[in-house]
Amino acid sequence: MALTNEYLKNILETVKKRNPGEPEFIQAVTEVFESIEPVIEKRPDLVEAGVVERLVEPERQIIFRVPWVDDNGKVQVNRGFRVQFNSAIGPYKGGIRLHPSVYIGIIKFLGFEQIFKNSLTSLPMGGGKGGSDFDPKGKSDGEVMRFCQSFMTELCKHIGADTDVPAGDIGTGAREIGYMFGQYKRIRNEFTGVLTGKGLTYGGSLARTQATGYGVCYFTNEMLKANGMSFEGKTVVISGSGNVAIYANEKATSYGAKVVAMSDSNGYIYDKDGIKLDVVKEIKEVKRGRIKEYLDAVPTAEYHEGCKGIWTIPCDIALPCATQNEIDGESAEILVKNGCKVVCEGANMPSTPEAINTYLANKVLFGPAKAANAGGVATSGLEMSQNSERLAWTFEEVDAKLHNIMINIFKACDEAAKEYGEEGNYMAGANIAGFLKVAEAMKAQGCV
Ligand code: NDP
């Protein structure tokens, strides 16, 4: 779908000129612009207030040196990032990605997406994102700790419980959050809810670990119900085997589906009898091992090198939960040819624009990341509430609130899509509903 609105086309041109060499950021902005075209045509007041021009420019971008000493006593230097994108509806909020592929364009795309996602949760959280090109894989605990402490030594100058509240993302789990929280507390001499995804002994929320994966399935379930289907008896393929993938598997299985494939960045496993999740949890959560080790426990399963092949496995429902642009147009065609009826995104922007066009053209039900994986940040918002109250809610309380938030996110997407003549296009609905709340807040706060 090409943009036709001149105003948006001009802004997109400026974005391309100002942000050269950042294709993921341009991709994320383009997708949102294509969806909000009908809103812009109906709302000259938002044009007058310059909302869109301001929305595509981060409020603040911080890039910093992260020096640390490895186990051999050698100095290593990584680059750290924090993009504080938009604070119209609350303090900046978004995860920290630790992966060698991280550069400013990745952090900007993620931060931009986060604005709309956080808006959809209905909680008061602005959009931000951070990270580093540090790779925790293969590093000792001591090395990870020294990196995290150095990273936080700089980052702590820019964040705070009412300013900017980072969380986990790829490569940043409970271990890394713990080290970062410890360093923040030590330098700032305050025990506050400055990070989410914390351990349960020091202010973390029950159900935060499960939240993104469960939330993806709560959203998928609503989408299925609205279209006269259910998870029961369905075959599911899930990419990734990290935090999101594992708990998406757990919830899909509890809904009566059979998950037959999972992956990591080296390859994928196929178990026609259904993946034994306890084996995957042991490999990934306890041993920090590789997915191919699954075959040591389940020799009847298959392992294939490479990530793309996972989308050639016939399934009813595909849940991409690894990384951006992991389903391209060709893989989407294969999914459709093999009878896939639903794609719901656990990862951020895992489908290329060509893949999305293929889903929409073939009436595949499509749950876009900024709606479908919002359960993680929503539960981070609930962690912030518990920290402010100095209380801890039970797993059941948090899970019930998460479930309710995901039902409401689906409703918001569905209703916005209908209102703007795009019934069934939940991507358009998510972008429109997420945008409108932020746009109203920006307009109300004047030109800042
Ligand atoms: P994890 O680090 O726990 O797991 C990431 C998984 O994806 C691993 O299996 C990893 O394999 C695989 N992966 C990472 N990069 C690549 C790559 N370039 N190619 C193929 N596979 C890759 O991260 P999360 O589960 O937390 O995050 C997964 C996705 O979900 C990301 O897009 C993240 O932004 C998104 N997300 C996460 C949220 C959360 O709460 N955790 C919230 C909302 C979105 P390997 O181990 O080999 O690297």
Tab-separated table of C-alpha atoms and ligand atoms in Angstrom:
chain	number	residue	atom	x	y	z
A	1	MET	CA	0.000	0.000	0.000
A	2	ALA	CA	1.582	3.296	-1.073
A	3	LEU	CA	1.048	6.593	0.733
A	4	THR	CA	-1.158	9.092	-1.103
A	5	ASN	CA	-1.488	11.907	1.435
A	6	GLU	CA	0.938	14.713	0.441
A	7	TYR	CA	1.472	15.933	3.992
A	8	LEU	CA	2.544	12.472	5.201
A	9	LYS	CA	4.597	11.866	2.052
A	10	ASN	CA	6.584	15.051	2.714
A	11	ILE	CA	7.216	14.148	6.330
A	12	LEU	CA	8.365	10.672	5.286
A	13	GLU	CA	10.823	12.200	2.832
A	14	THR	CA	12.273	14.343	5.637
A	15	VAL	CA	12.503	11.302	7.901
A	16	LYS	CA	14.427	9.431	5.181
A	17	LYS	CA	16.828	12.350	4.681
A	18	ARG	CA	17.392	12.883	8.395
A	19	ASN	CA	17.914	9.229	9.222
A	20	PRO	CA	20.062	7.737	6.468
A	21	GLY	CA	21.221	4.148	6.859
A	22	GLU	CA	18.381	3.286	9.258
A	23	PRO	CA	16.077	1.046	7.200
A	24	GLU	CA	14.291	-0.532	10.184
A	25	PHE	CA	13.297	2.896	11.516
A	26	ILE	CA	12.039	4.026	8.093
A	27	GLN	CA	10.090	0.736	7.785
A	28	ALA	CA	8.384	1.280	11.139
A	29	VAL	CA	7.471	4.906	10.343
A	30	THR	CA	6.160	3.980	6.873
A	31	GLU	CA	3.885	1.293	8.273
A	32	VAL	CA	2.358	3.692	10.784
A	33	PHE	CA	1.926	6.448	8.180
A	34	GLU	CA	0.099	4.098	5.802
A	35	SER	CA	-2.337	3.212	8.576
A	36	ILE	CA	-2.999	6.741	9.875
A	37	GLU	CA	-3.686	8.299	6.472
A	38	PRO	CA	-7.477	8.253	6.969
A	39	VAL	CA	-7.082	9.825	10.420
A	40	ILE	CA	-4.947	12.659	9.079
A	41	GLU	CA	-7.504	13.342	6.371
A	42	LYS	CA	-10.272	13.663	8.976
A	43	ARG	CA	-8.258	15.667	11.533
A	44	PRO	CA	-6.826	18.973	10.235
A	45	ASP	CA	-6.348	20.056	13.866
A	46	LEU	CA	-3.631	17.423	14.300
A	47	VAL	CA	-1.915	18.672	11.145
A	48	GLU	CA	-2.163	22.242	12.464
A	49	ALA	CA	-0.557	21.152	15.759
A	50	GLY	CA	2.367	19.536	13.890
A	51	VAL	CA	1.824	16.301	15.769
A	52	VAL	CA	3.270	13.961	13.136
A	53	GLU	CA	6.407	16.051	12.485
A	54	ARG	CA	7.121	16.015	16.210
A	55	LEU	CA	6.223	12.343	16.679
A	56	VAL	CA	8.920	11.066	14.279
A	57	GLU	CA	11.730	12.985	16.003
A	58	PRO	CA	12.884	11.453	19.320
A	59	GLU	CA	12.735	13.859	22.251
A	60	ARG	CA	16.265	12.796	23.221
A	61	GLN	CA	18.896	10.316	21.971
A	62	ILE	CA	21.790	9.324	24.193
A	63	ILE	CA	24.815	7.413	22.865
A	64	PHE	CA	27.620	6.511	25.227
A	65	ARG	CA	30.826	4.522	25.684
A	66	VAL	CA	30.603	1.336	27.762
A	67	PRO	CA	34.096	0.234	28.775
A	68	TRP	CA	34.532	-2.971	30.792
A	69	VAL	CA	37.275	-5.483	31.594
A	70	ASP	CA	36.982	-9.100	30.396
A	71	ASP	CA	38.125	-12.218	32.262
A	72	ASN	CA	41.583	-11.952	30.700
A	73	GLY	CA	42.056	-8.456	32.089
A	74	LYS	CA	41.610	-6.890	28.650
A	75	VAL	CA	39.616	-3.674	28.185
A	76	GLN	CA	36.567	-4.059	25.933
A	77	VAL	CA	34.488	-1.165	24.610
A	78	ASN	CA	30.829	-1.343	23.589
A	79	ARG	CA	28.421	1.353	22.581
A	80	GLY	CA	25.331	2.092	24.677
A	81	PHE	CA	22.084	3.720	23.544
A	82	ARG	CA	18.938	5.151	25.079
A	83	VAL	CA	16.332	6.797	22.882
A	84	GLN	CA	13.699	8.713	24.842
A	85	PHE	CA	11.181	8.966	22.064
A	86	ASN	CA	7.955	10.359	23.396
A	87	SER	CA	6.723	11.308	26.879
A	88	ALA	CA	3.283	12.689	25.966
A	89	ILE	CA	1.345	10.127	27.991
A	90	GLY	CA	3.850	9.109	30.668
A	91	PRO	CA	7.508	8.494	31.568
A	92	TYR	CA	9.545	6.873	28.790
A	93	LYS	CA	9.231	3.106	28.997
A	94	GLY	CA	10.826	0.361	26.918
A	95	GLY	CA	13.372	-2.417	27.094
A	96	ILE	CA	17.126	-2.719	26.737
A	97	ARG	CA	18.380	-4.912	23.891
A	98	LEU	CA	21.820	-6.507	24.169
A	99	HIS	CA	22.759	-8.001	20.797
A	100	PRO	CA	25.668	-7.494	18.374
A	101	SER	CA	23.251	-6.213	15.695
A	102	VAL	CA	22.217	-3.196	17.835
A	103	TYR	CA	22.838	0.262	16.391
A	104	ILE	CA	20.901	3.517	16.635
A	105	GLY	CA	18.469	2.563	13.808
A	106	ILE	CA	17.310	-0.578	15.635
A	107	ILE	CA	16.817	1.326	18.891
A	108	LYS	CA	14.868	4.056	17.080
A	109	PHE	CA	12.557	1.601	15.333
A	110	LEU	CA	11.892	-0.152	18.622
A	111	GLY	CA	11.389	3.139	20.472
A	112	PHE	CA	8.999	4.412	17.818
A	113	GLU	CA	6.918	1.211	17.952
A	114	GLN	CA	6.916	1.422	21.728
A	115	ILE	CA	5.062	4.763	21.678
A	116	PHE	CA	1.970	3.189	20.095
A	117	LYS	CA	2.243	-0.091	21.975
A	118	ASN	CA	2.368	1.661	25.339
A	119	SER	CA	-0.540	3.848	24.327
A	120	LEU	CA	-2.604	0.748	23.467
A	121	THR	CA	-2.086	-0.737	26.942
A	122	SER	CA	-4.155	2.206	28.311
A	123	LEU	CA	-1.508	2.673	31.034
A	124	PRO	CA	0.372	5.997	31.433
A	125	MET	CA	3.664	5.121	29.729
A	126	GLY	CA	5.592	7.011	27.061
A	127	GLY	CA	7.871	5.367	24.493
A	128	GLY	CA	11.586	4.684	24.764
A	129	LYS	CA	14.137	1.986	24.075
A	130	GLY	CA	17.786	1.268	24.765
A	131	GLY	CA	20.527	-1.229	24.328
A	132	SER	CA	24.050	-2.013	23.322
A	133	ASP	CA	25.988	-4.011	20.744
A	134	PHE	CA	27.298	-6.140	23.633
A	135	ASP	CA	26.672	-9.881	23.140
A	136	PRO	CA	25.980	-11.690	26.437
A	137	LYS	CA	26.249	-15.060	24.657
A	138	GLY	CA	29.436	-16.900	25.633
A	139	LYS	CA	30.346	-14.356	28.342
A	140	SER	CA	30.923	-15.371	31.958
A	141	ASP	CA	28.621	-14.086	34.713
A	142	GLY	CA	31.450	-11.825	35.864
A	143	GLU	CA	31.834	-10.294	32.407
A	144	VAL	CA	28.085	-9.740	32.079
A	145	MET	CA	28.046	-8.094	35.504
A	146	ARG	CA	30.927	-5.764	34.709
A	147	PHE	CA	29.331	-4.787	31.414
A	148	CYS	CA	25.937	-4.132	33.080
A	149	GLN	CA	27.536	-2.045	35.831
A	150	SER	CA	29.437	0.072	33.323
A	151	PHE	CA	26.326	0.471	31.157
A	152	MET	CA	24.282	1.625	34.163
A	153	THR	CA	27.040	3.957	35.429
A	154	GLU	CA	26.220	6.206	32.474
A	155	LEU	CA	22.546	5.344	31.979
A	156	CYS	CA	21.645	6.185	35.595
A	157	LYS	CA	22.174	9.875	34.832
A	158	HIS	CA	19.259	9.833	32.408
A	159	ILE	CA	16.607	7.562	33.943
A	160	GLY	CA	14.399	7.469	37.036
A	161	ALA	CA	11.111	6.037	38.294
A	162	ASP	CA	9.219	9.136	37.074
A	163	THR	CA	11.447	9.871	34.067
A	164	ASP	CA	12.376	6.742	32.160
A	165	VAL	CA	11.921	3.130	33.247
A	166	PRO	CA	13.853	0.559	31.172
A	167	ALA	CA	13.114	-3.188	31.102
A	168	GLY	CA	14.340	-6.386	29.404
A	169	ASP	CA	14.440	-7.295	25.737
A	170	ILE	CA	16.614	-9.597	23.618
A	171	GLY	CA	19.686	-10.518	25.654
A	172	THR	CA	18.443	-8.726	28.786
A	173	GLY	CA	16.775	-11.099	31.213
A	174	ALA	CA	16.481	-11.296	34.998
A	175	ARG	CA	20.267	-11.654	35.452
A	176	GLU	CA	21.113	-8.485	33.529
A	177	ILE	CA	18.268	-6.471	35.092
A	178	GLY	CA	19.522	-7.535	38.540
A	179	TYR	CA	23.052	-6.294	37.858
A	180	MET	CA	21.769	-3.026	36.399
A	181	PHE	CA	19.377	-2.436	39.303
A	182	GLY	CA	22.153	-3.082	41.834
A	183	GLN	CA	24.410	-0.529	40.189
A	184	TYR	CA	21.636	2.085	39.903
A	185	LYS	CA	20.826	1.715	43.611
A	186	ARG	CA	24.479	1.959	44.566
A	187	ILE	CA	25.152	5.134	42.583
A	188	ARG	CA	21.885	6.965	43.165
A	189	ASN	CA	21.354	5.722	46.720
A	190	GLU	CA	17.662	5.105	46.117
A	191	PHE	CA	15.508	1.996	45.993
A	192	THR	CA	12.850	2.826	43.416
A	193	GLY	CA	10.980	1.178	40.571
A	194	VAL	CA	13.503	2.440	38.021
A	195	LEU	CA	13.647	-0.847	36.118
A	196	THR	CA	11.028	-3.500	35.494
A	197	GLY	CA	11.506	-7.227	35.019
A	198	LYS	CA	13.201	-7.269	38.434
A	199	GLY	CA	13.609	-10.435	40.510
A	200	LEU	CA	10.780	-11.287	42.884
A	201	THR	CA	12.958	-10.733	45.970
A	202	TYR	CA	13.519	-7.053	45.178
A	203	GLY	CA	10.351	-5.597	43.707
A	204	GLY	CA	9.645	-7.663	40.615
A	205	SER	CA	6.102	-8.617	39.663
A	206	LEU	CA	4.751	-12.119	39.537
A	207	ALA	CA	3.729	-13.028	35.955
A	208	ARG	CA	6.130	-10.522	34.355
A	209	THR	CA	8.246	-13.417	33.019
A	210	GLN	CA	5.199	-15.000	31.410
A	211	ALA	CA	3.505	-11.767	30.376
A	212	THR	CA	4.595	-11.177	26.785
A	213	GLY	CA	4.149	-14.793	25.675
A	214	TYR	CA	0.845	-15.219	27.517
A	215	GLY	CA	-0.310	-11.850	26.205
A	216	VAL	CA	0.387	-12.879	22.603
A	217	CYS	CA	-1.883	-15.883	23.101
A	218	TYR	CA	-4.587	-13.861	24.884
A	219	PHE	CA	-4.624	-11.508	21.894
A	220	THR	CA	-4.568	-14.406	19.393
A	221	ASN	CA	-7.424	-16.032	21.271
A	222	GLU	CA	-9.568	-12.891	21.009
A	223	MET	CA	-8.782	-12.641	17.296
A	224	LEU	CA	-9.683	-16.303	16.788
A	225	LYS	CA	-12.950	-15.960	18.762
A	226	ALA	CA	-13.971	-12.867	16.802
A	227	ASN	CA	-13.583	-14.909	13.635
A	228	GLY	CA	-15.359	-18.044	14.858
A	229	MET	CA	-12.227	-20.097	15.654
A	230	SER	CA	-10.198	-21.277	18.654
A	231	PHE	CA	-6.745	-22.637	19.579
A	232	GLU	CA	-8.207	-26.092	20.304
A	233	GLY	CA	-6.579	-28.773	18.107
A	234	LYS	CA	-4.555	-26.248	16.071
A	235	THR	CA	-0.952	-26.824	15.000
A	236	VAL	CA	1.331	-23.941	15.994
A	237	VAL	CA	4.855	-22.954	14.899
A	238	ILE	CA	6.781	-20.559	17.171
A	239	SER	CA	10.120	-19.042	16.223
A	240	GLY	CA	12.667	-18.271	18.908
A	241	SER	CA	13.149	-20.060	22.209
A	242	GLY	CA	13.669	-17.072	24.472
A	243	ASN	CA	11.395	-15.439	26.994
A	244	VAL	CA	8.528	-14.620	24.631
A	245	ALA	CA	8.608	-17.906	22.684
A	246	ILE	CA	8.679	-20.147	25.760
A	247	TYR	CA	5.626	-18.578	27.402
A	248	ALA	CA	3.703	-18.292	24.147
A	249	ASN	CA	4.218	-22.032	23.820
A	250	GLU	CA	3.033	-22.599	27.415
A	251	LYS	CA	-0.202	-20.641	26.941
A	252	ALA	CA	-0.986	-21.961	23.428
A	253	THR	CA	-0.549	-25.512	24.748
A	254	SER	CA	-2.835	-24.784	27.709
A	255	TYR	CA	-5.474	-23.586	25.220
A	256	GLY	CA	-5.372	-27.037	23.540
A	257	ALA	CA	-3.013	-26.317	20.627
A	258	LYS	CA	0.015	-28.401	19.630
A	259	VAL	CA	3.300	-26.489	19.192
A	260	VAL	CA	5.501	-28.476	16.793
A	261	ALA	CA	8.497	-26.200	16.143
A	262	MET	CA	10.779	-23.683	17.892
A	263	SER	CA	14.149	-22.164	16.974
A	264	ASP	CA	17.169	-20.112	17.956
A	265	SER	CA	19.533	-18.092	15.801
A	266	ASN	CA	21.318	-21.270	14.641
A	267	GLY	CA	18.404	-23.479	13.598
A	268	TYR	CA	15.032	-24.998	14.446
A	269	ILE	CA	13.590	-28.151	15.959
A	270	TYR	CA	10.519	-29.982	14.677
A	271	ASP	CA	8.709	-32.406	16.966
A	272	LYS	CA	5.594	-33.793	15.312
A	273	ASP	CA	4.354	-35.047	18.701
A	274	GLY	CA	4.426	-31.568	20.203
A	275	ILE	CA	7.436	-29.808	21.736
A	276	LYS	CA	8.171	-30.849	25.324
A	277	LEU	CA	8.423	-27.431	26.904
A	278	ASP	CA	10.123	-28.610	30.091
A	279	VAL	CA	13.046	-29.788	27.937
A	280	VAL	CA	13.262	-26.400	26.173
A	281	LYS	CA	13.077	-24.540	29.520
A	282	GLU	CA	15.915	-26.652	30.942
A	283	ILE	CA	18.104	-25.948	27.875
A	284	LYS	CA	17.347	-22.239	27.586
A	285	GLU	CA	16.490	-21.011	31.084
A	286	VAL	CA	18.814	-23.192	33.160
A	287	LYS	CA	21.760	-24.204	30.941
A	288	ARG	CA	21.712	-21.236	28.506
A	289	GLY	CA	22.295	-23.867	25.785
A	290	ARG	CA	21.364	-24.244	22.103
A	291	ILE	CA	18.009	-25.480	20.792
A	292	LYS	CA	19.618	-28.427	18.979
A	293	GLU	CA	20.327	-29.974	22.404
A	294	TYR	CA	16.581	-30.823	22.397
A	295	LEU	CA	17.473	-33.917	20.376
A	296	ASP	CA	19.597	-35.252	23.253
A	297	ALA	CA	16.371	-35.561	25.281
A	298	VAL	CA	13.949	-36.255	22.409
A	299	PRO	CA	15.812	-38.202	19.709
A	300	THR	CA	12.638	-38.645	17.625
A	301	ALA	CA	12.560	-34.881	16.893
A	302	GLU	CA	14.365	-33.252	13.940
A	303	TYR	CA	16.909	-30.408	13.957
A	304	HIS	CA	17.609	-28.228	10.905
A	305	GLU	CA	20.301	-25.574	10.566
A	306	GLY	CA	19.155	-22.037	9.604
A	307	CYS	CA	16.160	-20.010	10.782
A	308	LYS	CA	14.016	-19.484	7.695
A	309	GLY	CA	13.089	-23.146	7.186
A	310	ILE	CA	10.819	-23.054	10.225
A	311	TRP	CA	8.176	-21.266	8.122
A	312	THR	CA	7.999	-24.218	5.686
A	313	ILE	CA	6.447	-26.396	8.399
A	314	PRO	CA	2.679	-26.633	7.808
A	315	CYS	CA	0.725	-24.976	10.624
A	316	ASP	CA	-2.601	-23.287	11.381
A	317	ILE	CA	-1.079	-20.557	13.524
A	318	ALA	CA	2.386	-18.958	13.265
A	319	LEU	CA	3.765	-16.993	16.215
A	320	PRO	CA	7.059	-15.281	15.243
A	321	CYS	CA	8.762	-14.609	18.598
A	322	ALA	CA	12.472	-14.161	17.712
A	323	THR	CA	13.436	-10.938	15.959
A	324	GLN	CA	12.659	-8.268	13.342
A	325	ASN	CA	12.055	-9.137	9.664
A	326	GLU	CA	12.231	-12.880	10.238
A	327	ILE	CA	9.259	-13.596	7.917
A	328	ASP	CA	9.812	-12.210	4.420
A	329	GLY	CA	7.431	-12.267	1.451
A	330	GLU	CA	8.622	-15.690	0.316
A	331	SER	CA	8.145	-17.283	3.743
A	332	ALA	CA	4.707	-15.660	4.038
A	333	GLU	CA	3.703	-17.184	0.676
A	334	ILE	CA	4.790	-20.615	1.895
A	335	LEU	CA	2.862	-20.214	5.148
A	336	VAL	CA	-0.283	-19.319	3.184
A	337	LYS	CA	0.181	-22.164	0.695
A	338	ASN	CA	0.490	-24.592	3.609
A	339	GLY	CA	-2.846	-23.424	5.042
A	340	CYS	CA	-1.734	-21.045	7.803
A	341	LYS	CA	-4.770	-19.003	8.931
A	342	VAL	CA	-3.301	-16.816	11.663
A	343	VAL	CA	-0.040	-14.930	12.191
A	344	CYS	CA	0.354	-13.172	15.519
A	345	GLU	CA	3.574	-11.337	16.319
A	346	GLY	CA	5.413	-11.915	19.608
A	347	ALA	CA	8.638	-10.310	18.363
A	348	ASN	CA	8.839	-6.661	17.311
A	349	MET	CA	8.286	-6.139	13.560
A	350	PRO	CA	9.049	-9.784	12.631
A	351	SER	CA	7.144	-9.512	9.325
A	352	THR	CA	8.521	-7.548	6.371
A	353	PRO	CA	6.098	-5.236	4.504
A	354	GLU	CA	5.909	-7.873	1.714
A	355	ALA	CA	4.940	-10.523	4.251
A	356	ILE	CA	2.205	-8.289	5.701
A	357	ASN	CA	0.818	-7.615	2.215
A	358	THR	CA	0.688	-11.380	1.639
A	359	TYR	CA	-1.254	-11.956	4.874
A	360	LEU	CA	-3.744	-9.199	4.102
A	361	ALA	CA	-4.228	-10.284	0.466
A	362	ASN	CA	-4.935	-13.852	1.584
A	363	LYS	CA	-7.200	-12.964	4.512
A	364	VAL	CA	-4.793	-14.411	7.060
A	365	LEU	CA	-5.742	-13.058	10.493
A	366	PHE	CA	-2.832	-10.829	11.438
A	367	GLY	CA	-2.049	-9.673	14.978
A	368	PRO	CA	0.579	-6.905	14.744
A	369	ALA	CA	3.388	-6.746	17.305
A	370	LYS	CA	2.510	-3.406	18.818
A	371	ALA	CA	-0.829	-4.812	19.918
A	372	ALA	CA	-0.130	-8.526	20.292
A	373	ASN	CA	3.083	-8.315	22.329
A	374	ALA	CA	2.012	-5.366	24.481
A	375	GLY	CA	1.382	-7.708	27.431
A	376	GLY	CA	5.033	-7.458	28.451
A	377	VAL	CA	5.113	-3.724	28.820
A	378	ALA	CA	1.590	-3.715	30.269
A	379	THR	CA	2.774	-5.991	33.065
A	380	SER	CA	5.841	-3.794	33.478
A	381	GLY	CA	3.331	-0.987	34.028
A	382	LEU	CA	1.662	-3.149	36.670
A	383	GLU	CA	5.091	-3.725	38.258
A	384	MET	CA	5.539	0.061	38.427
A	385	SER	CA	2.151	0.394	40.146
A	386	GLN	CA	3.072	-2.258	42.720
A	387	ASN	CA	6.438	-0.561	43.374
A	388	SER	CA	4.719	2.798	43.894
A	389	GLU	CA	2.206	1.237	46.263
A	390	ARG	CA	4.962	-0.765	48.007
A	391	LEU	CA	2.760	-3.835	47.579
A	392	ALA	CA	2.997	-7.123	45.706
A	393	TRP	CA	-0.014	-8.628	43.967
A	394	THR	CA	-0.555	-12.381	43.526
A	395	PHE	CA	0.171	-14.170	40.248
A	396	GLU	CA	-3.566	-14.581	39.687
A	397	GLU	CA	-4.254	-10.855	40.218
A	398	VAL	CA	-1.547	-9.798	37.774
A	399	ASP	CA	-2.487	-12.433	35.199
A	400	ALA	CA	-6.154	-11.432	35.388
A	401	LYS	CA	-5.258	-7.769	34.834
A	402	LEU	CA	-2.979	-8.728	31.932
A	403	HIS	CA	-5.729	-10.831	30.366
A	404	ASN	CA	-8.190	-7.988	30.671
A	405	ILE	CA	-5.713	-5.505	29.144
A	406	MET	CA	-5.134	-7.811	26.146
A	407	ILE	CA	-8.908	-8.215	25.620
A	408	ASN	CA	-9.242	-4.421	25.653
A	409	ILE	CA	-6.321	-3.963	23.257
A	410	PHE	CA	-7.975	-6.342	20.810
A	411	LYS	CA	-11.272	-4.436	21.157
A	412	ALA	CA	-9.529	-1.100	20.573
A	413	CYS	CA	-7.835	-2.417	17.400
A	414	ASP	CA	-11.022	-4.009	16.124
A	415	GLU	CA	-13.156	-0.911	16.748
A	416	ALA	CA	-10.639	1.557	15.275
A	417	ALA	CA	-10.287	-0.621	12.159
A	418	LYS	CA	-14.068	-0.663	11.750
A	419	GLU	CA	-14.438	3.074	12.352
A	420	TYR	CA	-11.897	3.897	9.637
A	421	GLY	CA	-13.268	1.433	7.056
A	422	GLU	CA	-10.609	-1.244	7.518
A	423	GLU	CA	-12.647	-3.996	9.217
A	424	GLY	CA	-10.499	-7.031	10.074
A	425	ASN	CA	-7.224	-5.148	9.502
A	426	TYR	CA	-5.946	-5.198	13.061
A	427	MET	CA	-2.634	-3.620	12.034
A	428	ALA	CA	-4.437	-0.513	10.823
A	429	GLY	CA	-6.598	-0.593	13.957
A	430	ALA	CA	-3.559	-0.848	16.271
A	431	ASN	CA	-1.734	2.008	14.579
A	432	ILE	CA	-4.802	4.256	14.548
A	433	ALA	CA	-5.886	3.591	18.145
A	434	GLY	CA	-2.305	3.886	19.451
A	435	PHE	CA	-1.694	7.086	17.498
A	436	LEU	CA	-4.891	8.892	18.435
A	437	LYS	CA	-4.316	8.854	22.193
A	438	VAL	CA	-0.722	10.093	21.861
A	439	ALA	CA	-1.719	12.703	19.266
A	440	GLU	CA	-4.473	14.128	21.500
A	441	ALA	CA	-2.042	14.341	24.430
A	442	MET	CA	0.621	16.055	22.294
A	443	LYS	CA	-1.881	18.556	20.967
A	444	ALA	CA	-3.162	19.324	24.475
A	445	GLN	CA	0.360	19.943	25.798
A	446	GLY	CA	1.221	22.484	23.113
A	447	CYS	CA	4.293	22.726	20.918
A	448	VAL	CA	6.887	20.929	23.066
B	1	NDP	P1	15.364	-13.505	24.234
B	1	NDP	O1	16.731	-12.979	24.190
B	1	NDP	O2	14.877	-14.150	25.472
B	1	NDP	O3	15.138	-14.556	23.042
B	1	NDP	C1	15.318	-14.201	21.712
B	1	NDP	C2	15.146	-15.431	20.851
B	1	NDP	O4	15.182	-15.060	19.486
B	1	NDP	C3	16.268	-16.437	21.049
B	1	NDP	O5	15.788	-17.722	20.793
B	1	NDP	C4	17.268	-15.987	19.988
B	1	NDP	O6	18.169	-17.003	19.577
B	1	NDP	C5	16.353	-15.602	18.853
B	1	NDP	N1	16.992	-14.576	18.028
B	1	NDP	C6	17.496	-13.384	18.431
B	1	NDP	N2	18.031	-12.721	17.401
B	1	NDP	C7	17.875	-13.505	16.336
B	1	NDP	C8	18.232	-13.390	14.980
B	1	NDP	N3	18.866	-12.300	14.516
B	1	NDP	N4	17.886	-14.398	14.157
B	1	NDP	C9	17.219	-15.488	14.634
B	1	NDP	N5	16.866	-15.660	15.897
B	1	NDP	C10	17.197	-14.687	16.729
B	1	NDP	O7	14.427	-12.280	23.791
B	1	NDP	P2	12.862	-12.101	24.013
B	1	NDP	O8	12.164	-13.418	23.951
B	1	NDP	O9	12.675	-11.247	25.206
B	1	NDP	O10	12.485	-11.210	22.747
B	1	NDP	C11	12.082	-11.775	21.503
B	1	NDP	C12	11.362	-10.722	20.689
B	1	NDP	O11	10.201	-10.270	21.402
B	1	NDP	C13	12.155	-9.461	20.367
B	1	NDP	O12	11.746	-8.956	19.113
B	1	NDP	C14	11.709	-8.500	21.455
B	1	NDP	O13	11.896	-7.147	21.069
B	1	NDP	C15	10.251	-8.854	21.538
B	1	NDP	N6	9.595	-8.460	22.776
B	1	NDP	C16	10.030	-8.927	23.992
B	1	NDP	C17	9.368	-8.569	25.140
B	1	NDP	C18	9.717	-9.144	26.466
B	1	NDP	O14	8.969	-8.904	27.407
B	1	NDP	N7	10.776	-9.924	26.603
B	1	NDP	C19	8.239	-7.614	25.106
B	1	NDP	C20	7.807	-7.251	23.770
B	1	NDP	C21	8.505	-7.647	22.681
B	1	NDP	P3	19.686	-16.999	20.160
B	1	NDP	O15	19.570	-17.443	21.572
B	1	NDP	O16	20.393	-17.965	19.279
B	1	NDP	O17	20.190	-15.593	20.002
